[in-house]
Coordinates of C-alpha atoms and ligand atoms in Angstrom, one line a residue:
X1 CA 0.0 0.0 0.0
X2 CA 2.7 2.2 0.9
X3 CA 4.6 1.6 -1.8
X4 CA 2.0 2.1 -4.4
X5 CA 1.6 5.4 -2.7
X6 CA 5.4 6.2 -2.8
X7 CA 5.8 5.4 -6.4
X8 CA 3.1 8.0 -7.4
X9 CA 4.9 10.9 -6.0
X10 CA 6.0 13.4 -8.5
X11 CA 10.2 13.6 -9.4
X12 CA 12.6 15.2 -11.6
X13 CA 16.2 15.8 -11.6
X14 CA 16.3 17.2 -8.6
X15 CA 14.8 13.6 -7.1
X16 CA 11.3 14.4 -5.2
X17 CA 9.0 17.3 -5.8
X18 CA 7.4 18.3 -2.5
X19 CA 4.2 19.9 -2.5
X20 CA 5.4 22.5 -0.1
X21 CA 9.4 23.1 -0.8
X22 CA 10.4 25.0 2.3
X23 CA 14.3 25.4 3.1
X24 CA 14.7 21.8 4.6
X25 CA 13.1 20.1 1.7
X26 CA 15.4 22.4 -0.7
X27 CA 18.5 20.9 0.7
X28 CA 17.3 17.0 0.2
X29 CA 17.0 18.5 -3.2
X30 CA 20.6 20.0 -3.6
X31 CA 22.3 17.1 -2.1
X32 CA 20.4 14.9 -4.6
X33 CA 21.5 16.4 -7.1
X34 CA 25.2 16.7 -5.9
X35 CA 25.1 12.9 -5.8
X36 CA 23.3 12.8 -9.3
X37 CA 25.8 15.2 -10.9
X38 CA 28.9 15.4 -8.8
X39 CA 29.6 11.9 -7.9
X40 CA 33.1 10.8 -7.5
X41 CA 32.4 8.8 -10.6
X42 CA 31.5 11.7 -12.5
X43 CA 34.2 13.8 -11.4
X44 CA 37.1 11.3 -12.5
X45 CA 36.0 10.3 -15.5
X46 CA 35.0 14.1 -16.7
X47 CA 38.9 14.1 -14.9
X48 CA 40.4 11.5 -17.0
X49 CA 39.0 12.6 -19.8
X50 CA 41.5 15.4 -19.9
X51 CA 44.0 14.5 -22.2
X52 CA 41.9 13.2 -24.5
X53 CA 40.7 16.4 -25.2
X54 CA 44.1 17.8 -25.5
X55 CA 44.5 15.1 -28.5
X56 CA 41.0 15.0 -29.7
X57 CA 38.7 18.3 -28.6
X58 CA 35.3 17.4 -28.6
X59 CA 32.4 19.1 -27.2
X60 CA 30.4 17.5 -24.2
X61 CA 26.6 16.9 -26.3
X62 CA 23.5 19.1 -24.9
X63 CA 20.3 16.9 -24.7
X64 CA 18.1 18.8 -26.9
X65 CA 16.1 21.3 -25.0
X66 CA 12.2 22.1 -25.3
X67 CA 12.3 25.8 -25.3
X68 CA 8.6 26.5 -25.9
X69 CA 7.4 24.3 -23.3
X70 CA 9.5 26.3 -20.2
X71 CA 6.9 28.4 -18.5
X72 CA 6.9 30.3 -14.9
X73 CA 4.8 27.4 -13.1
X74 CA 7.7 25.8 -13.2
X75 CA 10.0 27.6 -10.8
X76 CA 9.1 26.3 -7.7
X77 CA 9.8 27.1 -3.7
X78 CA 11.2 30.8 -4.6
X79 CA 9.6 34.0 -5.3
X80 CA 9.6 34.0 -9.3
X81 CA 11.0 37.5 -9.5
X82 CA 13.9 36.4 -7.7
X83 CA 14.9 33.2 -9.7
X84 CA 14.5 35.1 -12.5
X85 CA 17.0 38.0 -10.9
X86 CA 19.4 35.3 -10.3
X87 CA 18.8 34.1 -14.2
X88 CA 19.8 37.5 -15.4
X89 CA 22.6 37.2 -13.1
X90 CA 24.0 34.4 -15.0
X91 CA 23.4 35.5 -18.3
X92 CA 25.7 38.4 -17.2
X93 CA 28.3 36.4 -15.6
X94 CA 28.5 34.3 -18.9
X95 CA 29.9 37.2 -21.0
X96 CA 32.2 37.7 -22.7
X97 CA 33.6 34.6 -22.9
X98 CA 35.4 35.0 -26.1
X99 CA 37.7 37.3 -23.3
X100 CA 38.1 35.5 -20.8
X101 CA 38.9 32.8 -23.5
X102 CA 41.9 34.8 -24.6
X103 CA 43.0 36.0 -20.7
X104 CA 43.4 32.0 -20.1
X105 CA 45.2 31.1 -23.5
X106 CA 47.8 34.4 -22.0
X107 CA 48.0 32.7 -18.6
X108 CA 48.7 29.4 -20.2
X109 CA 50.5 29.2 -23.2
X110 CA 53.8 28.8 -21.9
X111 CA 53.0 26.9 -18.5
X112 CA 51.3 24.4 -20.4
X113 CA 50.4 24.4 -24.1
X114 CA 47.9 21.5 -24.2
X115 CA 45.8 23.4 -21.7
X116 CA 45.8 26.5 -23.3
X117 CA 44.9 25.1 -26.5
X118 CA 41.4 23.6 -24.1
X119 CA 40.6 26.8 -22.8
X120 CA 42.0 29.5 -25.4
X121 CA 42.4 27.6 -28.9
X122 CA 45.0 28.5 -30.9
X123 CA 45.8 31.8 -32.5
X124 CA 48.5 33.0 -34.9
X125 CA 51.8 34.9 -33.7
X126 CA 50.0 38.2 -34.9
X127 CA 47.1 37.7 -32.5
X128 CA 44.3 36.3 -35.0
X129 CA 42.7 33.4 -33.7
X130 CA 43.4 29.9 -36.1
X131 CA 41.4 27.7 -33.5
X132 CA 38.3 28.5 -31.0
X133 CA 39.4 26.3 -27.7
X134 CA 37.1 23.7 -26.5
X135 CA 36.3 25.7 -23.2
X136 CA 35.2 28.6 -25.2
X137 CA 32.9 26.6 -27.2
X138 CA 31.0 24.9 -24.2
X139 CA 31.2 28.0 -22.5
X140 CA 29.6 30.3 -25.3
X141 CA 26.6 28.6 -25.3
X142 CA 25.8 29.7 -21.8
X143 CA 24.4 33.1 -21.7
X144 CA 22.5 32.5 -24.5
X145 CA 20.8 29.9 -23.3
X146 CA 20.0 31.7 -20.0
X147 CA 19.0 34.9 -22.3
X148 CA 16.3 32.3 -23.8
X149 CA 15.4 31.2 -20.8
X150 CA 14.8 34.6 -19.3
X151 CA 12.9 35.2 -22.7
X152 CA 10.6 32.0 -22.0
X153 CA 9.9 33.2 -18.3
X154 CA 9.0 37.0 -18.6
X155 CA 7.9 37.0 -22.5
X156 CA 11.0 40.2 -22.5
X157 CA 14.5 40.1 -23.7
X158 CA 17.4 40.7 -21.5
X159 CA 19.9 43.1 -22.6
X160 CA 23.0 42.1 -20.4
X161 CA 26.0 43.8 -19.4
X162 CA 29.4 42.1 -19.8
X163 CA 31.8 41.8 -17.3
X164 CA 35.0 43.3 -17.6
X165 CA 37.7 41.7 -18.0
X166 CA 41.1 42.0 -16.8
X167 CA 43.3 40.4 -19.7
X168 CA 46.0 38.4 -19.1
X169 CA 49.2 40.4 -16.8
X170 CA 52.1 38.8 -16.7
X171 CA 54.8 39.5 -13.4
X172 CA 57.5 38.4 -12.9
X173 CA 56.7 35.2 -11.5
X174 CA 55.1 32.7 -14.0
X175 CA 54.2 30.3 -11.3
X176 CA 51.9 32.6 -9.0
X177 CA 51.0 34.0 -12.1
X178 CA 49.5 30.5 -13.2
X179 CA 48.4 29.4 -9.6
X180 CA 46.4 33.1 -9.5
X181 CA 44.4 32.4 -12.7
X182 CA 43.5 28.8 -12.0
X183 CA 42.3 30.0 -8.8
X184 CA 40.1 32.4 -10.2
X185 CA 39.0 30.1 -13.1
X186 CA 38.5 27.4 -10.7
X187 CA 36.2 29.8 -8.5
X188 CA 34.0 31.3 -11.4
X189 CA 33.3 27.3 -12.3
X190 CA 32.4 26.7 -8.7
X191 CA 30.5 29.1 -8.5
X192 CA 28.5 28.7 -11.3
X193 CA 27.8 24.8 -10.5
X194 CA 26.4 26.0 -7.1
X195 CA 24.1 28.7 -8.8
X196 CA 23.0 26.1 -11.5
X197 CA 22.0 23.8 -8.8
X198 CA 20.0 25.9 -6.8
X199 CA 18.0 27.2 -9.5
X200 CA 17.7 23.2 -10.5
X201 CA 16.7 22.7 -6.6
X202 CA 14.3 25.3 -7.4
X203 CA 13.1 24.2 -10.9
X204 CA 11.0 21.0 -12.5
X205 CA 10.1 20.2 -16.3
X206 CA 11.4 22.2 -19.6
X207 CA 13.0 24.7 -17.1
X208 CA 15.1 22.5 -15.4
X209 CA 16.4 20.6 -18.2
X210 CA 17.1 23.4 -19.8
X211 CA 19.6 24.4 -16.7
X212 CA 20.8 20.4 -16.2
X213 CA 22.7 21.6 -19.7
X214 CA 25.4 24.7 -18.8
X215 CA 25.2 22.9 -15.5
X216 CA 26.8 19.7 -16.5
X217 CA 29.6 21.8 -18.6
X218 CA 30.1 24.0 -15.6
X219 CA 30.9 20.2 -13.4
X220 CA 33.2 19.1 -16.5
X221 CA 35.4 22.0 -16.2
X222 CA 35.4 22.4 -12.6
X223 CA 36.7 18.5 -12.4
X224 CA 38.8 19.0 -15.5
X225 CA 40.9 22.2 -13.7
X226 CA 40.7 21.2 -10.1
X227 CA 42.1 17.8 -11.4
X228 CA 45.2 19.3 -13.4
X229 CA 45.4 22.1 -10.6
X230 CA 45.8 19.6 -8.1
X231 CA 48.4 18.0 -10.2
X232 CA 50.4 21.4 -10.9
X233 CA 50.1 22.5 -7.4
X234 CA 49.6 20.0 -5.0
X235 CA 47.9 20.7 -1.9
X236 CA 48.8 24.7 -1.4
X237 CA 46.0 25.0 -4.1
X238 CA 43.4 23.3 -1.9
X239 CA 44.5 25.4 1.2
X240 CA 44.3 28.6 -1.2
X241 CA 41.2 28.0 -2.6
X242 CA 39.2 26.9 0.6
X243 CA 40.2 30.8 1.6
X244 CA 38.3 32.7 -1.7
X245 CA 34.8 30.6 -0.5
X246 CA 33.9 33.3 1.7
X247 CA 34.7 35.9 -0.8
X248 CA 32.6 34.7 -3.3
X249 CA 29.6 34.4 -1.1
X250 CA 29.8 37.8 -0.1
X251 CA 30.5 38.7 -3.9
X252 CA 27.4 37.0 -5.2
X253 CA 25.5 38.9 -2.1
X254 CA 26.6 42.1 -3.1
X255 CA 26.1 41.8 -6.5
X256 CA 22.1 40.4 -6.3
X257 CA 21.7 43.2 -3.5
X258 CA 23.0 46.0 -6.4
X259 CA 20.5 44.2 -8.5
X260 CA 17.5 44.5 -6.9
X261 CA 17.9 47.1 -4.1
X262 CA 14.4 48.8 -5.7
X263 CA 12.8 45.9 -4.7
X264 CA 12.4 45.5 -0.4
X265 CA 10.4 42.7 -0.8
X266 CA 12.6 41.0 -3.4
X267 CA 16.0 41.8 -1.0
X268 CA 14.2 40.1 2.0
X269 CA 13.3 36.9 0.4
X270 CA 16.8 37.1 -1.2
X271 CA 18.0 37.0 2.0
X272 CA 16.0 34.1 3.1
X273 CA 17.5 32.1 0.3
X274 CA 21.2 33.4 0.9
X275 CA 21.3 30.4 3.3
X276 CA 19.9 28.3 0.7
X277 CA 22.9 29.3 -2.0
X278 CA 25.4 29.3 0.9
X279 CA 24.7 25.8 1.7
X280 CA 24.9 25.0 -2.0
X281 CA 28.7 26.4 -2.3
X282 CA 29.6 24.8 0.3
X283 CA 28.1 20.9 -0.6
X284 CA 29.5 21.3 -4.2
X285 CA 33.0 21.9 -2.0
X286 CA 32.6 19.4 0.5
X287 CA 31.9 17.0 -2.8
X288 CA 35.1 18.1 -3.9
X289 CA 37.0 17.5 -1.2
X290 CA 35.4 14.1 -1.0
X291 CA 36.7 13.8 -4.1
X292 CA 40.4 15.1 -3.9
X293 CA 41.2 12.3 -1.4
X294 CA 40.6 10.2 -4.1
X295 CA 42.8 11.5 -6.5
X296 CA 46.5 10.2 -5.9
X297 CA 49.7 11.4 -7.6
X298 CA 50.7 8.6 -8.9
X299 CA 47.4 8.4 -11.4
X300 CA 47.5 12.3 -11.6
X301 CA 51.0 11.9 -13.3
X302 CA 49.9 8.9 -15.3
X303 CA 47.5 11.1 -16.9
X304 CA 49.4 14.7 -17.2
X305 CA 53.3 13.1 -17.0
X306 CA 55.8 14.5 -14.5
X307 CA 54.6 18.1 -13.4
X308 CA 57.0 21.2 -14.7
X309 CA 59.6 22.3 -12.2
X310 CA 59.0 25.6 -12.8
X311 CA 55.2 25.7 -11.9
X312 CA 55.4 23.4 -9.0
X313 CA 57.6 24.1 -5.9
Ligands
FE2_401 FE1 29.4 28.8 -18.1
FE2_402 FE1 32.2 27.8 -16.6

């Protein structure tokens, strides 16, 4: 009886839909789908699957995605007018890739070639680009697709502003120069899983398919530059990176408070969720950390050889 009764309730990606989705039930959610789409399974073979790209780039597939049938009834547990705030947020955060492309391939190119030619393709000693990296061409689809997706929800186009980018800066010191930028790459990706999965947490049907796409590219790069990162670095780069967590929480804060400081109503129940997103970050890094203990030297060098002298210490 019980059974029959169990097998009727409603479920997507994100495992059960409760009727009522109140912060307790919103976690189950998350850490469902951390086990769904950041199991240690996932992670090494999105991992291991590292050089092959260097020799073969090929782009991770997209299921197709229903675009039509993505409506506002299905956001669910969250004030629409924020999940759609935060959806604006990530088309913004998305551009312009083509940059930050190009800011990696300069970080890169002479630490390690292969990986430069992943994120930054390949360009021609006057500047012109020959090749468009692999990176670039998951990435790229991203803000798009969240510009569509904002589209489908508030029948409006979003007209976002790009980030600025920095460029590549070289010092003196090619190693910290290196170890910055994969830290900062390394935190964008992060961050981006964790955002992804909330609004998946807070998502069912067309909608949340739609997301389970630049989500799973977002987990593929994170394991593919943690992995190699941990390999470069060694542990110093764990240490480092557990330090920018906080940063990027109180980032994300301040930049959603910017966004909708017009709105009280909109700031309070952005607060209420700030737990919500906090507890996200964290998970995806606990799940990483989970992970890293997994990941011995011995297999890291059989897949990237010997690490250079000159980046390690
Ligand atoms: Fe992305
Ligand atoms: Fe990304």
């Amino acid at each position: 009886m019980k059974i029959s009764m169990l097998a009727k309730r409603p479920v997507d990606l994100a495992g059960y839909r409760y009727s009522r989705q109140h912060y307790l039930q919103t976690r189950c959610r998350i850490n469902y789908l951390v086990e769904r789409y950041l199991s240690i399974d996932i992670l090494s073979a999105r991992l291991a699957d590292l050089p092959t790209q260097f020799e073969n780039p090929h782009q991770r597939p997209w299921e197709p995605i229903d675009w039509q049938a993505i409506t506002p009834e299905q956001i669910i547990g969250v004030d629409p007018a924020l999940f759609i705030s935060v959806i604006a947020g990530a088309a913004e955060i998305e551009t312009p890739i083509r940059a930050y492309a190009r800011e990696s391939w300069g970080y890169l190119q002479s630490a390690h070639p292969p990986m430069a030619r992943f994120m930054g393709g390949i360009f021609t000693t006057d500047g012109s680009p020959l090749e468009v990296g692999l990176w670039e061409k998951e990435e790229r689809q991203h803000g798009p697709a969240f510009r569509k997706i904002y589209q489908q929800l508030t029948g409006e186009k979003l007209q976002p502003k790009p980030n600025s980018v920095e460029g590549y800066q070289a010092s003196e010191n090619l190693r910290e120069d290196v170890y910055k930028h994969a830290i900062s790459r390394m935190t964008t990706e992060w961050g981006a899983t964790s955002v992804y999965l909330w609004l998946m947490a807070h998502s069912t049907g067309a909608l949340q398919q739609a997301i389970a796409q630049p989500m799973q590219d977002e987990v593929n790069h994170l394991a593919k530059m943690w992995g190699i990162s941990y390999w470069a670095f060694g542990d110093s780069y764990i240490t480092r990176l557990r330090g920018t967590s906080k940063n990027l929480i109180s980032l994300f804060k301040h930049h959603q408070g910017e966004r909708t400081h017009s709105n009280d109503m909109l700031q309070l129940t952005y607060a209420l969720h700030a737990v919500e997103l906090t507890f996200t970050f964290v998970r995806v890094m606990v799940q990483l950390h989970r992970w890293n203990q997994t990941l011995l030297p011995g297999d890291l060098e059989q897949l990237f050889g010997q690490p250079q002298r000159d980046i390690r210490d």
